[in-house]
Every structure is written in C-alpha cells, then in structure tokens.
CSV table of C-alpha atoms and ligand atoms in Angstrom, one decimal:
chain,number,residue,atom,x,y,z
A,162,UNK,CA,88.8,142.8,134.2
A,163,UNK,CA,85.5,141.0,134.6
A,164,UNK,CA,84.3,142.5,131.3
A,165,UNK,CA,87.3,141.3,129.5
A,166,UNK,CA,86.9,137.7,130.9
A,167,UNK,CA,83.2,137.7,130.0
A,168,UNK,CA,84.1,139.0,126.5
A,169,UNK,CA,86.7,136.3,126.1
A,170,UNK,CA,84.2,133.6,127.2
A,171,UNK,CA,81.5,134.9,124.8
A,172,UNK,CA,84.1,135.1,122.0
A,173,UNK,CA,85.0,131.4,122.7
A,174,UNK,CA,81.3,130.4,122.6
A,175,UNK,CA,80.7,132.4,119.4
A,176,UNK,CA,83.7,130.8,117.7
A,177,UNK,CA,82.6,127.4,118.8
A,178,UNK,CA,79.2,127.8,117.2
A,179,UNK,CA,80.2,129.7,114.1
A,180,UNK,CA,83.4,128.1,112.8
A,181,UNK,CA,82.2,124.7,111.6
A,182,UNK,CA,85.0,122.4,110.7
A,183,UNK,CA,85.6,118.7,110.5
A,184,UNK,CA,88.7,116.8,111.6
A,185,UNK,CA,90.2,113.9,109.7
A,186,UNK,CA,92.5,111.2,111.1
A,187,UNK,CA,94.0,108.7,108.7
A,188,UNK,CA,93.2,110.9,105.7
A,189,UNK,CA,95.9,109.2,103.5
A,190,UNK,CA,93.9,105.9,103.7
A,191,UNK,CA,91.7,105.0,100.8
A,192,UNK,CA,88.2,105.3,102.3
A,193,UNK,CA,89.0,108.4,104.3
A,194,UNK,CA,90.8,110.2,101.5
A,195,UNK,CA,87.8,109.7,99.2
A,196,UNK,CA,85.6,111.1,102.0
A,197,UNK,CA,88.0,114.1,102.3
A,198,UNK,CA,87.9,114.8,98.6
A,199,UNK,CA,84.0,115.0,98.7
A,200,UNK,CA,84.2,117.1,101.8
A,201,UNK,CA,86.6,119.6,100.3
A,202,UNK,CA,84.6,119.7,97.1
A,203,UNK,CA,81.5,120.6,99.2
A,204,UNK,CA,83.4,123.7,100.5
A,205,UNK,CA,83.7,122.4,104.1
A,206,UNK,CA,86.6,123.4,106.3
A,207,UNK,CA,88.8,120.6,107.4
A,208,UNK,CA,91.7,120.1,109.9
A,209,UNK,CA,93.7,116.9,109.4
A,210,UNK,CA,96.5,115.0,111.1
A,211,UNK,CA,99.1,113.5,108.8
A,212,UNK,CA,102.5,111.9,109.5
A,213,UNK,CA,103.6,113.0,106.0
A,214,UNK,CA,101.7,116.2,105.0
A,215,UNK,CA,103.1,116.2,101.5
A,216,UNK,CA,101.7,112.6,100.9
A,217,UNK,CA,98.2,114.0,101.8
A,218,UNK,CA,98.5,117.1,99.6
A,219,UNK,CA,99.9,115.0,96.7
A,220,UNK,CA,96.9,112.6,96.9
A,221,UNK,CA,94.4,115.5,96.9
A,222,UNK,CA,96.1,117.2,94.0
A,223,UNK,CA,96.0,113.9,92.1
A,224,UNK,CA,92.3,113.8,92.6
A,225,UNK,CA,91.8,117.3,91.1
A,226,UNK,CA,91.6,119.3,94.3
A,227,UNK,CA,93.2,122.6,93.5
A,228,UNK,CA,96.1,124.1,95.5
A,229,UNK,CA,93.9,127.1,96.3
A,230,UNK,CA,91.2,124.9,97.8
A,231,UNK,CA,93.8,123.1,99.8
A,232,UNK,CA,95.3,126.4,101.0
A,233,UNK,CA,91.9,127.9,101.9
A,234,UNK,CA,90.0,124.9,103.3
A,235,UNK,CA,92.5,122.4,104.7
A,236,UNK,CA,94.8,122.8,107.7
A,237,UNK,CA,97.2,119.9,108.1
A,238,UNK,CA,98.9,119.3,111.4
A,239,UNK,CA,102.0,117.1,111.1
A,240,UNK,CA,102.0,114.4,113.7
A,241,UNK,CA,101.4,110.9,114.9
A,242,UNK,CA,98.2,109.6,116.4
A,243,UNK,CA,100.2,108.5,119.4
A,244,UNK,CA,100.6,112.2,120.3
A,245,UNK,CA,97.7,113.6,122.4
A,246,UNK,CA,99.0,117.2,122.0
A,247,UNK,CA,99.0,116.7,118.2
A,248,UNK,CA,95.4,115.4,118.3
A,249,UNK,CA,94.4,118.4,120.4
A,250,UNK,CA,95.8,120.8,118.0
A,251,UNK,CA,93.8,119.2,115.2
A,252,UNK,CA,90.5,119.1,117.2
A,253,UNK,CA,90.8,122.7,118.5
A,254,UNK,CA,91.6,125.6,116.1
A,255,UNK,CA,93.7,128.6,117.1
A,256,UNK,CA,90.6,130.6,118.0
A,257,UNK,CA,89.2,128.0,120.4
A,258,UNK,CA,86.7,126.5,118.0
A,259,UNK,CA,86.2,122.8,118.5
A,260,UNK,CA,85.6,120.4,115.6
A,261,UNK,CA,81.9,119.6,114.9
A,262,UNK,CA,82.8,116.1,113.7
A,263,UNK,CA,85.7,113.6,113.8
A,264,UNK,CA,86.3,111.2,111.0
A,265,UNK,CA,88.9,108.4,111.6
A,266,UNK,CA,90.1,105.7,109.2
A,267,UNK,CA,93.4,105.1,111.0
A,268,UNK,CA,94.6,101.5,110.5
A,269,UNK,CA,97.8,99.5,110.5
A,270,UNK,CA,99.6,97.7,107.7
A,271,UNK,CA,98.8,94.0,107.5
A,272,UNK,CA,101.8,91.7,107.9
A,273,UNK,CA,102.0,87.9,107.3
A,274,UNK,CA,103.7,85.7,109.8
A,275,UNK,CA,104.5,82.0,110.3
A,276,UNK,CA,101.4,80.9,112.2
A,277,UNK,CA,98.7,78.6,111.0
A,278,UNK,CA,96.2,79.9,113.5
A,279,UNK,CA,96.8,83.6,113.1
A,280,UNK,CA,98.7,84.2,109.9
A,281,UNK,CA,97.8,87.9,109.6
A,282,UNK,CA,98.8,90.6,112.1
A,283,UNK,CA,99.4,94.3,111.7
A,284,UNK,CA,102.5,96.4,112.3
A,285,UNK,CA,100.8,98.1,115.2
A,286,UNK,CA,98.3,95.6,116.6
A,287,UNK,CA,96.5,98.2,118.9
A,288,UNK,CA,96.5,101.1,116.5
A,289,UNK,CA,92.7,101.5,116.3
A,290,UNK,CA,92.1,101.1,120.0
A,291,UNK,CA,94.9,103.6,120.9
A,292,UNK,CA,93.7,106.1,118.3
A,293,UNK,CA,90.3,106.2,119.8
A,294,UNK,CA,91.7,106.2,123.4
A,295,UNK,CA,93.9,109.2,122.5
A,296,UNK,CA,91.0,111.1,120.8
A,297,UNK,CA,88.9,110.6,124.0
A,298,UNK,CA,91.8,111.7,126.2
A,299,UNK,CA,92.4,114.8,123.9
A,300,UNK,CA,88.7,115.8,124.2
A,301,UNK,CA,88.7,115.4,128.0
A,302,UNK,CA,91.7,117.7,128.2
A,303,UNK,CA,90.1,120.2,125.9
A,304,UNK,CA,86.9,120.3,127.9
A,305,UNK,CA,88.9,120.9,131.1
A,306,UNK,CA,91.0,123.6,129.6
A,307,UNK,CA,88.3,125.3,127.6
A,308,UNK,CA,85.0,124.5,129.4
A,309,UNK,CA,82.8,126.4,126.9
A,310,UNK,CA,83.7,123.9,124.2
A,311,UNK,CA,81.9,121.1,126.1
A,312,UNK,CA,78.6,122.7,125.1
A,313,UNK,CA,79.1,121.6,121.5
A,314,UNK,CA,80.7,118.2,121.5
A,315,UNK,CA,81.8,116.6,118.2
A,316,UNK,CA,80.4,113.4,116.8
A,317,UNK,CA,82.7,110.6,115.7
A,318,UNK,CA,82.7,108.2,112.7
A,319,UNK,CA,85.3,105.4,112.7
A,320,UNK,CA,86.0,102.8,110.1
A,321,UNK,CA,85.8,99.3,111.6
A,322,UNK,CA,85.1,96.1,109.8
A,323,UNK,CA,82.6,93.3,109.3
A,324,UNK,CA,83.4,90.1,111.3
A,325,UNK,CA,83.4,91.7,114.7
A,326,UNK,CA,79.7,91.6,115.6
A,327,UNK,CA,78.7,89.7,118.8
A,328,UNK,CA,75.1,90.0,117.7
A,329,UNK,CA,74.9,88.6,114.2
A,330,UNK,CA,77.1,86.9,111.5
A,331,UNK,CA,77.8,89.6,108.9
A,332,UNK,CA,80.5,87.7,106.9
A,333,UNK,CA,79.5,85.6,103.9
A,334,UNK,CA,80.1,81.8,104.3
A,335,UNK,CA,83.1,81.7,101.9
A,336,UNK,CA,85.0,84.3,104.0
A,337,UNK,CA,84.2,83.1,107.5
A,338,UNK,CA,87.4,81.2,108.1
A,339,UNK,CA,89.6,84.0,106.8
A,340,UNK,CA,87.7,86.6,108.9
A,341,UNK,CA,87.3,84.7,112.2
A,342,UNK,CA,90.6,82.8,112.2
A,343,UNK,CA,93.2,84.5,110.0
A,344,UNK,CA,92.1,88.0,110.8
A,345,UNK,CA,91.5,87.5,114.5
A,346,UNK,CA,94.2,89.9,115.7
A,347,UNK,CA,93.3,93.0,113.7
A,348,UNK,CA,89.6,92.3,114.5
A,349,UNK,CA,90.3,92.3,118.2
A,350,UNK,CA,91.7,95.8,117.9
A,351,UNK,CA,88.6,96.9,115.9
A,352,UNK,CA,86.3,95.5,118.6
A,353,UNK,CA,88.1,97.5,121.3
A,354,UNK,CA,87.9,100.6,119.2
A,355,UNK,CA,84.1,100.2,118.7
A,356,UNK,CA,83.7,99.7,122.5
A,357,UNK,CA,85.6,102.9,123.3
A,358,UNK,CA,83.5,105.1,121.0
A,359,UNK,CA,80.2,103.5,122.2
A,360,UNK,CA,81.1,104.0,125.9
A,361,UNK,CA,82.1,107.6,125.3
A,362,UNK,CA,79.1,108.7,123.4
A,363,UNK,CA,76.5,108.1,126.1
A,364,UNK,CA,75.9,109.3,129.7
A,365,UNK,CA,76.9,112.4,131.6
A,366,UNK,CA,80.6,111.7,131.0
A,367,UNK,CA,80.3,111.4,127.2
A,368,UNK,CA,82.9,113.2,125.1
A,369,UNK,CA,81.1,112.6,121.8
A,370,UNK,CA,77.7,113.9,120.8
A,371,UNK,CA,77.2,110.7,118.9
A,372,UNK,CA,79.2,107.8,117.5
A,373,UNK,CA,79.0,105.8,114.3
A,374,UNK,CA,81.0,102.6,113.4
A,375,UNK,CA,81.2,101.9,109.7
A,376,UNK,CA,81.8,98.2,109.0
A,377,UNK,CA,82.9,97.7,105.4
A,378,UNK,CA,83.3,94.2,103.9
A,379,UNK,CA,86.7,93.4,102.3
A,380,UNK,CA,88.0,96.6,100.8
A,381,UNK,CA,88.9,96.8,97.1
A,382,UNK,CA,90.3,99.6,94.9
A,383,UNK,CA,91.6,102.8,96.2
A,384,UNK,CA,90.7,106.4,97.0
A,385,UNK,CA,90.0,107.6,93.4
A,386,UNK,CA,86.5,108.9,93.6
A,387,UNK,CA,85.9,108.0,90.0
A,388,UNK,CA,86.8,104.4,90.6
A,389,UNK,CA,83.8,103.1,92.5
A,390,UNK,CA,80.2,102.3,91.6
A,391,UNK,CA,78.7,105.2,93.6
A,392,UNK,CA,77.5,105.3,97.2
A,393,UNK,CA,73.9,104.7,96.1
A,394,UNK,CA,74.8,101.3,94.7
A,395,UNK,CA,75.9,100.1,98.2
A,396,UNK,CA,73.9,97.7,100.3
A,397,UNK,CA,73.6,99.1,103.8
A,398,UNK,CA,72.8,97.2,107.0
A,399,UNK,CA,72.8,97.5,110.7
A,400,UNK,CA,74.1,95.3,113.4
A,401,UNK,CA,71.0,93.2,113.9
A,402,UNK,CA,70.2,93.2,110.2
A,403,UNK,CA,73.6,93.4,108.4
A,404,UNK,CA,74.1,93.7,104.6
A,405,UNK,CA,76.2,90.6,103.8
A,406,UNK,CA,78.5,90.7,100.9
A,407,UNK,CA,82.1,89.9,99.9
A,408,UNK,CA,83.7,93.2,98.9
A,409,UNK,CA,83.2,97.0,98.8
A,410,UNK,CA,85.2,99.7,96.9
A,411,UNK,CA,87.1,102.1,99.1
A,412,UNK,CA,85.9,105.1,97.1
A,413,UNK,CA,82.2,104.1,97.7
A,414,UNK,CA,82.8,103.7,101.4
A,415,UNK,CA,84.3,107.2,101.5
A,416,UNK,CA,81.4,108.6,99.4
A,417,UNK,CA,78.8,107.0,101.7
A,418,UNK,CA,80.6,108.5,104.8
A,419,UNK,CA,80.5,111.9,103.2
A,420,UNK,CA,76.8,111.7,102.0
A,421,UNK,CA,75.4,110.1,105.1
A,422,UNK,CA,77.5,111.4,108.0
A,423,UNK,CA,79.3,114.5,106.9
A,424,UNK,CA,76.9,116.3,104.6
A,425,UNK,CA,73.9,115.5,106.7
A,426,UNK,CA,75.5,115.4,110.2
A,427,UNK,CA,74.8,111.7,110.5
A,428,UNK,CA,72.4,111.9,113.4
A,429,UNK,CA,70.2,109.2,112.0
A,430,UNK,CA,73.1,106.7,112.3
A,431,UNK,CA,74.2,107.7,115.9
A,432,UNK,CA,74.8,104.6,118.0
A,433,UNK,CA,74.8,102.3,115.0
A,434,UNK,CA,77.2,99.9,113.5
A,435,UNK,CA,76.6,100.2,109.8
A,436,UNK,CA,77.7,97.4,107.4
A,437,UNK,CA,78.5,98.5,103.8
A,438,UNK,CA,79.0,96.2,100.9
A,439,UNK,CA,78.7,96.3,97.1
B,579,NAP,N1,91.6,95.8,104.1
B,579,NAP,C1,90.3,95.5,104.3
B,579,NAP,O1,89.7,94.7,103.5
B,579,NAP,C2,89.5,96.1,105.4
B,579,NAP,C3,88.2,95.8,105.6
B,579,NAP,C4,87.5,96.4,106.5
B,579,NAP,C5,88.1,97.5,107.3
B,579,NAP,N2,89.4,97.8,107.1
B,579,NAP,C6,89.9,98.9,107.9
B,579,NAP,O2,89.4,100.1,107.4
B,579,NAP,C7,90.3,101.2,107.8
B,579,NAP,C8,90.5,102.1,106.5
B,579,NAP,O3,91.2,101.3,105.6
B,579,NAP,P1,91.8,102.0,104.3
B,579,NAP,O4,92.4,100.9,103.4
B,579,NAP,O5,90.9,103.0,103.7
B,579,NAP,O6,93.0,102.9,104.9
B,579,NAP,P2,94.5,102.4,105.2
B,579,NAP,O7,95.3,102.3,103.9
B,579,NAP,O8,94.6,101.3,106.1
B,579,NAP,O9,95.1,103.8,105.9
B,579,NAP,C9,95.4,103.8,107.2
B,579,NAP,C10,95.6,105.3,107.6
B,579,NAP,O10,96.0,105.3,108.9
B,579,NAP,C11,97.2,106.2,109.0
B,579,NAP,N3,98.0,105.9,110.1
B,579,NAP,C12,98.5,104.6,110.5
B,579,NAP,N4,99.3,104.7,111.6
B,579,NAP,C13,99.3,106.0,111.9
B,579,NAP,C14,99.9,106.7,113.0
B,579,NAP,N5,100.6,106.1,113.9
B,579,NAP,N6,99.6,108.1,113.1
B,579,NAP,C15,98.9,108.7,112.2
B,579,NAP,N7,98.3,108.1,111.2
B,579,NAP,C16,98.5,106.8,111.0
B,579,NAP,C17,97.9,106.0,107.7
B,579,NAP,O11,98.7,107.1,107.5
B,579,NAP,P3,100.1,107.0,106.7
B,579,NAP,O12,99.8,107.5,105.3
B,579,NAP,O13,101.0,108.0,107.4
B,579,NAP,O14,100.6,105.6,106.8
B,579,NAP,C18,96.6,106.0,106.8
B,579,NAP,O15,96.2,107.4,106.6
B,579,NAP,C19,91.5,100.5,108.4
B,579,NAP,O16,91.4,100.6,109.8
B,579,NAP,C20,91.4,99.1,107.9
B,579,NAP,O17,92.0,98.2,108.8
B,579,NAP,C21,90.1,97.2,106.1
C-alpha cells in the first residue's frame, strides 16, 4: 500500500518535471494568437482555453499551422474564464503535470456609451481582474489537491496596457486625454489585474514563480505573423523608463512575448512591467 502511494507521488513529481507545456488563455485574441503560432511552430506543447474551439483552430489553420500539429501539440479545453474548474483542467493535464507557464491575453470588447467623461467601456468591465483572480484560485486548489505540483509553480505573462502606471507617464502627449479620460474604465480593470499577479508572485504564499505584465501601446493590425515589422523592431521599456510611442502591431507583441518570455522562460523580465511600442 505504502509502496504504491510512494510510486504514485514519484510518478506525479516525474510528470511535473518532464512534461513541459504552456497554457494559453485568450488565444483567439490578436497578440496571444500570434504568440501561440510561434509557440506551436517551435514544437512546444500547449493547452488552451477557448469559448469556441473551432474559432481557435480556424485561426491557426489560416496561419499555416497544420492539422497534424494542432492534433499533436495543442489540447483545447472548451470553456469560459469565469469557470475555475475549466481553468484547472487547462492548467493541469490528465497525468497531473502542471503548466510551466501561463500566457493570458483575455480582454473584453470595447463599447461606446453616451458619456462625455467615460465614453468607452467594455462588455465585461472586470474581465481582466476576474481572469487573474480565477487563475490564482485555480492554482491554489491544484496545490491543495496535488501538493507535489507546488514544487514547480508556473510563471505568468499577462497583456495589460500603457496608461496605467503610477510611477511614470508612458503615453505620448497626443494620446493622454484619450487614455486617461476616455479609457479610464478598461484601465481600472488592467490595474487590478497587474496588482493581482504582482501580489501572487512573491512571498511564501505565492502561486506564481514569476509574473510579467506586458504593456503595449495602442494595438494595430491583427494576429497574422507576417503582418508586423518583427519583434526586434520594437522599442522596449520598463516601468521607470518606459518606451513611449503611439502604436504597436499585435503580431509584433505576440512575437516579442514568444521570443522573450516563452522561448527563453522570461526570467529576466520577472517582476517587470514591460512597455512595447513600434
Ligand atoms: N486595443 C488596444 O489598443 C489595446 C492596447 C493595449 C492593451 N490592450 C489589451 O490587450 C489585450 C489583448 O488584446 P488583443 O486585441 O490581442 O485581444 P482581444 O481581441 O481583445 O481578445 C480577447 C480574448 O479574450 C477572450 N475572452 C474574452 N472574454 C472571455 C471569457 N469570458 N472567457 C474566455 N475567453 C474570453 C476572447 O475570446 P473569444 O474569441 O471567445 O471572444 C479573446 O481570445 C486585451 O486585454 C486588450 O484589452 C488593448
């Protein structure tokens, strides 16, 4: 009896170490989808949550990812980010292996309303905060239910925005009214999201091994990885020394995330708020 429990624990630990995979949330979004295309092209295993799995596979096929790559490297869990059980089944594979990294580009759909002060809101104004809250909750439950997984906690990368810094102005003068007045509601949500990942990446109670907030300037284009100027063309800044610019292409943001945080594990960016602009 004892032997079989010990074997089970060892198997769990072995699986945790050996089966590296990354989880994606919001993978049908422009930046995140571009990052996913690069990740699959690099041969990395991925588990992703999608409300409409066929939308995700169609987007990948359209970018030249073959059906056999999708079948062999990508596991899609159908579900909503409001569901902690769905998030848990993305983070933890059937053989008790836990994700090594979490990538989230979840966001709401902007909506205009009759308000001079705050004309832009989003369909779900707390979507980013509740996404990160639910991911934290899912990890806490996993660590309780499968204690060995806590030895290898995942890192997290989230897509936030410029215009939310309390340290330094990172929005160019011409966009400051739009960012600080018109977009105040969506930005409040992004601030809470950043706070949640920061608080949960340090201390004995941390659920993440490290946390990175990517702050792109105004997004242009789409997920097509051939549409951008290339990640090396980006200007990259940090919270106290931001790169200030007007726009950035979604495909370039996705490629930067892949090159700097997925391919290389991203440790050099842990704890940072990284501004990206073209
Ligand atoms: N617009 C800008 O200029 C700008 C600038 C800086 C930062 N940002 C932020 O950057 C992030 C990425 O933007 P993006 O344009 O690349 O992506 P996006 O088009 O905003 O995509 C959002 C993603 O979130 C998913 N999602 C939304 N609600 C969900 C839910 N309840 N459950 C599961 N998934 C859900 C969507 O899935 P479905 O396909 O199912 O809808 C989609 O995959 C967003 O948070 C955005 O606000 C935007």
